[in-house]
Short mmCIF file of C-alpha atoms and ligand atoms in Angstrom, two decimals:
data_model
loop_
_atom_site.label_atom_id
_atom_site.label_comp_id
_atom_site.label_asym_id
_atom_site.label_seq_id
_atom_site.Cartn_x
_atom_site.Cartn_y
_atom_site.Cartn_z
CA UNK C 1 0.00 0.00 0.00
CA UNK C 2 1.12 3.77 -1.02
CA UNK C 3 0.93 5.68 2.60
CA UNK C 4 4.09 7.81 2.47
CA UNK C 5 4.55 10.73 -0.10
CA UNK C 6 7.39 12.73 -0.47
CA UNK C 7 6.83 17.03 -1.65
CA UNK C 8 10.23 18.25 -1.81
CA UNK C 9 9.62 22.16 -0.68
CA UNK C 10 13.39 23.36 -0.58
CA UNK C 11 14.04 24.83 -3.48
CA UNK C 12 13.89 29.05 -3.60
CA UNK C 13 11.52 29.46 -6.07
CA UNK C 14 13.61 32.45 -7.60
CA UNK C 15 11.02 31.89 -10.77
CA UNK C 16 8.74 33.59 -8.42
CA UNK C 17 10.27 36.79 -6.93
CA UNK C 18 9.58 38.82 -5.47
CA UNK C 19 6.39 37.57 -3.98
CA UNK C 20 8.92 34.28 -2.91
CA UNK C 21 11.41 36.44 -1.13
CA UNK C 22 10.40 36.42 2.28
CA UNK C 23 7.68 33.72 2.19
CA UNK C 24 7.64 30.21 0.46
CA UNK C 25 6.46 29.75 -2.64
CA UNK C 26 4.34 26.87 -1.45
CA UNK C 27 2.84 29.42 0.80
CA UNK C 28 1.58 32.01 -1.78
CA UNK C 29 -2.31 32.20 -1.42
CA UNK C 30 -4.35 30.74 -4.85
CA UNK C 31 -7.65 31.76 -3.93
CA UNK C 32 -8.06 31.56 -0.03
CA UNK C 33 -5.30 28.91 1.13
CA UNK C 34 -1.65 28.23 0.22
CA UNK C 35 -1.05 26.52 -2.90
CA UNK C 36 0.43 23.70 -1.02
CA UNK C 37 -2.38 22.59 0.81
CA UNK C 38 -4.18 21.49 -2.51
CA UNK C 39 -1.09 19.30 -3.05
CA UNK C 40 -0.77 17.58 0.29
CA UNK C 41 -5.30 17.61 -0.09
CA UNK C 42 -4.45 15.66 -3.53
CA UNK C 43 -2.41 13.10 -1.74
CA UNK C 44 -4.52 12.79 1.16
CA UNK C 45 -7.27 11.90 -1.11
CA UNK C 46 -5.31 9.40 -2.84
CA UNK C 47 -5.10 7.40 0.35
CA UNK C 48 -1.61 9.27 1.46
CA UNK C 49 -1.32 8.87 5.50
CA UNK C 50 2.16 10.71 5.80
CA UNK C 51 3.77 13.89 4.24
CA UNK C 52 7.19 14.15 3.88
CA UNK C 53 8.70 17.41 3.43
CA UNK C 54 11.85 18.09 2.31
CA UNK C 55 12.59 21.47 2.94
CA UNK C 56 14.99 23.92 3.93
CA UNK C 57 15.68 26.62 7.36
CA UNK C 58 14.17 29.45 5.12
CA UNK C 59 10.56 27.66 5.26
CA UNK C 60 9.80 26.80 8.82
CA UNK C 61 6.57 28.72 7.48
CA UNK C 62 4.57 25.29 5.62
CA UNK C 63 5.26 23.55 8.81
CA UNK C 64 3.75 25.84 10.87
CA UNK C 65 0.71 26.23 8.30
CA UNK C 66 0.02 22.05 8.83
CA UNK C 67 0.84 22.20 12.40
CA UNK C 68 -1.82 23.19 15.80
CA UNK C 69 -1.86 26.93 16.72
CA UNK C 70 -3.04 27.02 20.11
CA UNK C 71 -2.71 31.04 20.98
CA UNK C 72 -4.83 31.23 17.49
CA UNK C 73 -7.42 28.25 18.54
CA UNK C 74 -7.91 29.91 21.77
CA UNK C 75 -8.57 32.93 20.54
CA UNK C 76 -11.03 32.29 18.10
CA UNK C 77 -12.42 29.69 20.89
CA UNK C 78 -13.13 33.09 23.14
CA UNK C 79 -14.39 35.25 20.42
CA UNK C 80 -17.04 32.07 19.24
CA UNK C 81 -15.48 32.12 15.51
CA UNK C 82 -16.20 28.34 15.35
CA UNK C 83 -16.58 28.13 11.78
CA UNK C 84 -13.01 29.26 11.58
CA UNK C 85 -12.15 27.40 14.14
CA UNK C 86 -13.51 24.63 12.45
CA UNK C 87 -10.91 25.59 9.23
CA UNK C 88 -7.85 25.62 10.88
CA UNK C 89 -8.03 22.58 12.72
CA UNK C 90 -9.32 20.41 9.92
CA UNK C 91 -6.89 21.27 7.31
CA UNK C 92 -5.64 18.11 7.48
CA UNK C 93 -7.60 15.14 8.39
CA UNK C 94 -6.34 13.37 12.03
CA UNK C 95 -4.97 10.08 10.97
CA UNK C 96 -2.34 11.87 8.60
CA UNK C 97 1.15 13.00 9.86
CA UNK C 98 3.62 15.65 8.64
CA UNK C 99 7.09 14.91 9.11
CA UNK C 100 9.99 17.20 7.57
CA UNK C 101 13.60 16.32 6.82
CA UNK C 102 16.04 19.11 5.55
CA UNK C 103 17.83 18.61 1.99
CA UNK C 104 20.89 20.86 3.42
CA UNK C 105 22.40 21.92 -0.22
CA UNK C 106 20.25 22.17 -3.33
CA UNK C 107 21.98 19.87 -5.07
CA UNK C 108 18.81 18.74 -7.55
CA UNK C 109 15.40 17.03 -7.00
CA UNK C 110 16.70 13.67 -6.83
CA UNK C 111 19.03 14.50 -4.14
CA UNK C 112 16.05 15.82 -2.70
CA UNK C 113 14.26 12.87 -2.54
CA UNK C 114 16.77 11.07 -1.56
CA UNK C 115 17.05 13.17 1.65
CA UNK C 116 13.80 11.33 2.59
CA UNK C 117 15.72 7.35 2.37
CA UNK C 118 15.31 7.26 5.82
CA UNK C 119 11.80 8.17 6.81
CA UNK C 120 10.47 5.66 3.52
CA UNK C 121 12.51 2.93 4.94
CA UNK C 122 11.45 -0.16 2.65
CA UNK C 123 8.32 1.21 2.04
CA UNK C 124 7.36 2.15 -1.82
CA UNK C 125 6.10 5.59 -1.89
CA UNK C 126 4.82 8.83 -4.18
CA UNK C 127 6.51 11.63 -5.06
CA UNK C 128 4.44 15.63 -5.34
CA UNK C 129 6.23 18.03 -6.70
CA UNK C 130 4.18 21.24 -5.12
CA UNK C 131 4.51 23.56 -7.81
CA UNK C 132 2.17 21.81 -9.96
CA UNK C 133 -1.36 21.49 -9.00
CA UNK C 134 -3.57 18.86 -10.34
CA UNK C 135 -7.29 19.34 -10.88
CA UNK C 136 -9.39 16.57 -10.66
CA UNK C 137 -11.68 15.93 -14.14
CA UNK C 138 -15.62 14.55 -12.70
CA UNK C 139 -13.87 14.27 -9.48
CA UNK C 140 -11.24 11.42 -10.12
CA UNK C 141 -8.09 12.09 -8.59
CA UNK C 142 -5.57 10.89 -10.78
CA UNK C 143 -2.89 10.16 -7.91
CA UNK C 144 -5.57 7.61 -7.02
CA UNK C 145 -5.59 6.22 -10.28
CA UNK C 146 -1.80 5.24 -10.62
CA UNK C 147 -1.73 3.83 -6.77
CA UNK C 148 -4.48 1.81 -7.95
CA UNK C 149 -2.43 0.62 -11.32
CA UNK C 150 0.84 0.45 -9.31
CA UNK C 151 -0.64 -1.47 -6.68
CA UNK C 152 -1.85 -4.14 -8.90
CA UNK C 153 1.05 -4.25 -11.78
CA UNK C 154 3.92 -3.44 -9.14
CA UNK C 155 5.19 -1.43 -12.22
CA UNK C 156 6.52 2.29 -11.68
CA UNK C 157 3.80 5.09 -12.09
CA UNK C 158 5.25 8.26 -14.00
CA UNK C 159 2.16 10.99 -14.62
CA UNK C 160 2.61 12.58 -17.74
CA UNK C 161 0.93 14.75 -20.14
CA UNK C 162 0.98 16.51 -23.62
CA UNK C 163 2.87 19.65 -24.17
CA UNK C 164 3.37 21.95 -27.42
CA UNK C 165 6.85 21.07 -28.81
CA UNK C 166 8.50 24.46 -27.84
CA UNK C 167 8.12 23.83 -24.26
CA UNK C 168 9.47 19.74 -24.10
CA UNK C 169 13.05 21.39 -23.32
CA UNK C 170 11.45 22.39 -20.04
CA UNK C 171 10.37 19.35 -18.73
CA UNK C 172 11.40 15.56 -18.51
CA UNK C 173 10.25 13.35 -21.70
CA UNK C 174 9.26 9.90 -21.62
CA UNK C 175 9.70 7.97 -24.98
CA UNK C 176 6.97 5.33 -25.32
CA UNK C 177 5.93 3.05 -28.11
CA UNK C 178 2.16 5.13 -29.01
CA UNK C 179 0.70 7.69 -26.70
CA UNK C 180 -1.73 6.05 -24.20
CA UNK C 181 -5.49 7.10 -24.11
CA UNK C 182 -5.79 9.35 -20.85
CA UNK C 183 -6.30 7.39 -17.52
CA UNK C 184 -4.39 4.60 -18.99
CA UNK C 185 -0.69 3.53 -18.23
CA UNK C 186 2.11 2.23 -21.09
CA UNK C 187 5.39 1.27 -20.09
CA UNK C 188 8.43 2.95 -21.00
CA UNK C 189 11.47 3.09 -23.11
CA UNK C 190 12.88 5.64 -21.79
CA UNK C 191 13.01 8.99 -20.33
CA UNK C 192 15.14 12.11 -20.57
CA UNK C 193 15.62 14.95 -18.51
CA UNK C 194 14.71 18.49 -20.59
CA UNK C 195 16.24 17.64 -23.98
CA UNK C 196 15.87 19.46 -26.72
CA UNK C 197 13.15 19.38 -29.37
CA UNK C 198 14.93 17.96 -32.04
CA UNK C 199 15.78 15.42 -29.43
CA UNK C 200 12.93 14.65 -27.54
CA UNK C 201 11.79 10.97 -27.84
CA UNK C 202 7.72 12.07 -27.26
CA UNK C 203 5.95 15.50 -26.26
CA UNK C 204 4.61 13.65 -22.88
CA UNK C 205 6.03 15.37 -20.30
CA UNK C 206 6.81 14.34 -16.36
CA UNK C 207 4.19 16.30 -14.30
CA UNK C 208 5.46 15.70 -11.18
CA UNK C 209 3.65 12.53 -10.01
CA UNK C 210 5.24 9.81 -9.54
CA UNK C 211 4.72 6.25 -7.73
CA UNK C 212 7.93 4.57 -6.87
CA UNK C 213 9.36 1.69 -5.30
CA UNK C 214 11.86 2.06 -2.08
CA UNK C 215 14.81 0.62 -3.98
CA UNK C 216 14.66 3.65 -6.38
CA UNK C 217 17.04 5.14 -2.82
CA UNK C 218 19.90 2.98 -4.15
CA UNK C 219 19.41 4.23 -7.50
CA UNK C 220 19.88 7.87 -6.52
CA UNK C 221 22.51 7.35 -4.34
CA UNK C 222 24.61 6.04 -7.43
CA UNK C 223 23.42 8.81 -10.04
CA UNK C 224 26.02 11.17 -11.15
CA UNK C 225 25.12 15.02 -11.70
CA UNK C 226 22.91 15.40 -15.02
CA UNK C 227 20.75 18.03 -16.55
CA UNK C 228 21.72 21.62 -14.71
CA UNK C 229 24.46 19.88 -13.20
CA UNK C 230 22.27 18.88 -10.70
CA UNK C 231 21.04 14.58 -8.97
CA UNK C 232 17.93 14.15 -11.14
CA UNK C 233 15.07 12.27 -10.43
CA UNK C 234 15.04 11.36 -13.99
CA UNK C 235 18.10 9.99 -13.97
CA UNK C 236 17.28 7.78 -11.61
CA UNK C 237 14.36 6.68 -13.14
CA UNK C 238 15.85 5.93 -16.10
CA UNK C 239 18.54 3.67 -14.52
CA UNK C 240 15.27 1.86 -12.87
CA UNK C 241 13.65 1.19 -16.22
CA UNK C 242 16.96 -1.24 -17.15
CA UNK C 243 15.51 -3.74 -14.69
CA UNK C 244 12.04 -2.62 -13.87
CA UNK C 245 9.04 -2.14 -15.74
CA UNK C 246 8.04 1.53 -15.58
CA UNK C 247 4.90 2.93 -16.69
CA UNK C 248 4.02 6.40 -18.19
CA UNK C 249 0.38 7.57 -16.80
CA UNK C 250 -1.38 9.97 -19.23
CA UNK C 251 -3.27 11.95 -16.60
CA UNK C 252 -7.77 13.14 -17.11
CA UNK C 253 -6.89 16.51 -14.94
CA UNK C 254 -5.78 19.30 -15.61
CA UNK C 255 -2.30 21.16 -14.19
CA UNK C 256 -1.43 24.73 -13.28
CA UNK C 257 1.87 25.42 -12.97
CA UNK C 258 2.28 27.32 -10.19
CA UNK C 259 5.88 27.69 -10.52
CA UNK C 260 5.62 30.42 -13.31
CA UNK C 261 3.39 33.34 -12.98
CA UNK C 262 1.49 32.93 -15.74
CA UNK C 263 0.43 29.33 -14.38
CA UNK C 264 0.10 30.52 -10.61
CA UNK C 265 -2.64 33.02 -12.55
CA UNK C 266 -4.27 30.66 -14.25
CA UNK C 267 -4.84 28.45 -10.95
CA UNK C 268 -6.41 31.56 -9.41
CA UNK C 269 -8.99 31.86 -11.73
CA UNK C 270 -10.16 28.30 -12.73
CA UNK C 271 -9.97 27.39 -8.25
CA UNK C 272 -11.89 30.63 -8.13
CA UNK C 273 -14.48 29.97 -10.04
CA UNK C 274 -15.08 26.83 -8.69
CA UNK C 275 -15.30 28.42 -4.92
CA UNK C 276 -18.11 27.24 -3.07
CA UNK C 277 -18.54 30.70 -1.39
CA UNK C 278 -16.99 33.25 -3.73
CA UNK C 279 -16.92 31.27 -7.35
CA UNK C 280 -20.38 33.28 -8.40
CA UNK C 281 -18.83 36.54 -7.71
CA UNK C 282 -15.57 35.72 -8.96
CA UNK C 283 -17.71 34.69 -12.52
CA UNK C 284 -19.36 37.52 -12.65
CA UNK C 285 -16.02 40.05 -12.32
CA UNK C 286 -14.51 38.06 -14.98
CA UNK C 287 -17.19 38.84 -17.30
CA UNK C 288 -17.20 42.66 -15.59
CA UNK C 289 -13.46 42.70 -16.72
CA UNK C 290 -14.07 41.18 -20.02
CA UNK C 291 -16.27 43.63 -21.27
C1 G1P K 1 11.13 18.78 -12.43
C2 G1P K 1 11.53 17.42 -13.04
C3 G1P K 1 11.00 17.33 -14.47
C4 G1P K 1 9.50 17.56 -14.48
C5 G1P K 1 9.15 18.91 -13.83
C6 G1P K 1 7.65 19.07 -13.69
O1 G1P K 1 11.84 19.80 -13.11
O2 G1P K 1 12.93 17.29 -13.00
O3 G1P K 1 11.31 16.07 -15.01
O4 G1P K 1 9.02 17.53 -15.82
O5 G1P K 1 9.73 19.01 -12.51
O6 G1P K 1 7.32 20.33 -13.23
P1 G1P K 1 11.95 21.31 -12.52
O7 G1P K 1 10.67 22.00 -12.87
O8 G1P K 1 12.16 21.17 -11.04
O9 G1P K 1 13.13 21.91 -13.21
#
């Protein structure tokens, strides 16, 4: 079973100055809560029972967000603000724990992940990376989906999706025999960290989902500096695929990436409009602005 999931949270997120230079990026608002919550929400509702973060001394902030406030509690206790009481102590359900581990030099994501080896232990496990969200299409949560596949195929879950040819130098590229129908998995031939187009074995690109098995912690600990000169993931996953049967999952949802403004903007308005409270307001500015 897939209980542990790792969201490595060190990185700076210089993309996103200057709103990330004093707070996380995780921690910038899209609509009325961090952007990180939706990812850890996405895993919990996958069946995830324990967040790993990787993170770093600048962002003592996202532990603090999933973590009890008592002076806060109490006060809104005295002032009878249940209903907001009610939000921040239920942001994340009870049975699921938050533990963090420090990556102490950025030396890539899969040194990142890596950093977690001894909190997974011999468990298999998922990988978030929190500056993508996914959106659920008629409510199936595509995390789910490739537990579900992994669990019975013990084969390697990697969620990609389509992207226009001038942006596969900005992500990793699986190569795969045809392109499978969405919601179904295909295993894979390869996969290549950010290569250029004329290179590029496919235009599915790595998400940021991944289901993995425990031994992939040997892998990284052999795999030299890649792409950026930095430990990929990729890498890793590539040197996994010689022995292992790895799967590319073409994902329903949709993704914002929140990593790039432009992205981060378009989350805003499409988890706006689909606010339980403010989403018919929100519509109708939209259209205001429009005009
Ligand atoms: C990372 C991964 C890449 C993946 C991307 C998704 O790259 O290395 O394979 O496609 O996330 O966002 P980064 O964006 O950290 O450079």
């Amino acid at each position: 079973m897939i209980k542990k999931a790792i969201l490595p949270v060190a990185g700076l997120g210089t993309r996103f100055l200057p709103a990330s230079k004093s707070i996380p990026k995780e921690m910038v608002t899209v609509v009325d809560r961090p952007a990180i919550e939706y990812v850890v929400r996405e895993a919990v509702a996958a069946g995830i029972e324990e967040i790993i973060l990787v993170t770093h001394s600048s962002k003592a902030s996202i532990e603090n967000y999933f973590d009890r406030n008592f002076e806060l509690e109490t006060t809104l206790e005295n002032k009878k603000k249940f209903d907001l009481l009610k939000e921040i102590t239920e942001i994340l359900p009870s049975h699921v724990k938050v533990i963090s581990v420090r990556q102490p030099q950025p030396l890539g994501l899969g040194h990142a992940v890596l950093c977690a080896k001894a909190v997974v232990g011999t468990d298999d496990f998922a990988v978030l990376l929190p500056d993508v969200l996914v959106k659920d299409s008629d409510g199936e949560n595509d995390l789910s989906l490739m537990i579900k596949r992994f669990e019975a195929s013990q084969a390697s879950q990697i969620m990609v999706e389509a992207v226009p040819n001038h942006l596969v130098d900005q992500y990793g590229i699986v190569d795969v025999a045809k392109s499978p129908a969405e919601g179904e998995s295909i295993q894979m031939q390869g996969i290549v960290e950010k290569p250029a187009v004329d290179k590029a074995p496919s235009n599915l690109s790595v998400v940021g989902r991944y289901i993995l098995p425990a031994k992939i912690m040997q892998l990284l600990e052999q795999t030299p500096k890649g792409a950026g000169n930095e430990i990929q993931l990729t890498d890793a996953i590539a040197m996994l695929q010689q022995t292992d049967v790895v799967e590319a999952y073409r994902m329903k949802g949709q993704t914002f990436d929140c990593g790039s403004k432009l992205g981060y903007l378009k989350a805003v308005l499409y988890y706006g409009v689909d606010h339980p409270k403010l989403g018919t307001e929100f519509k109708a500015m939209i259209k205001e602005l429009a005009l």
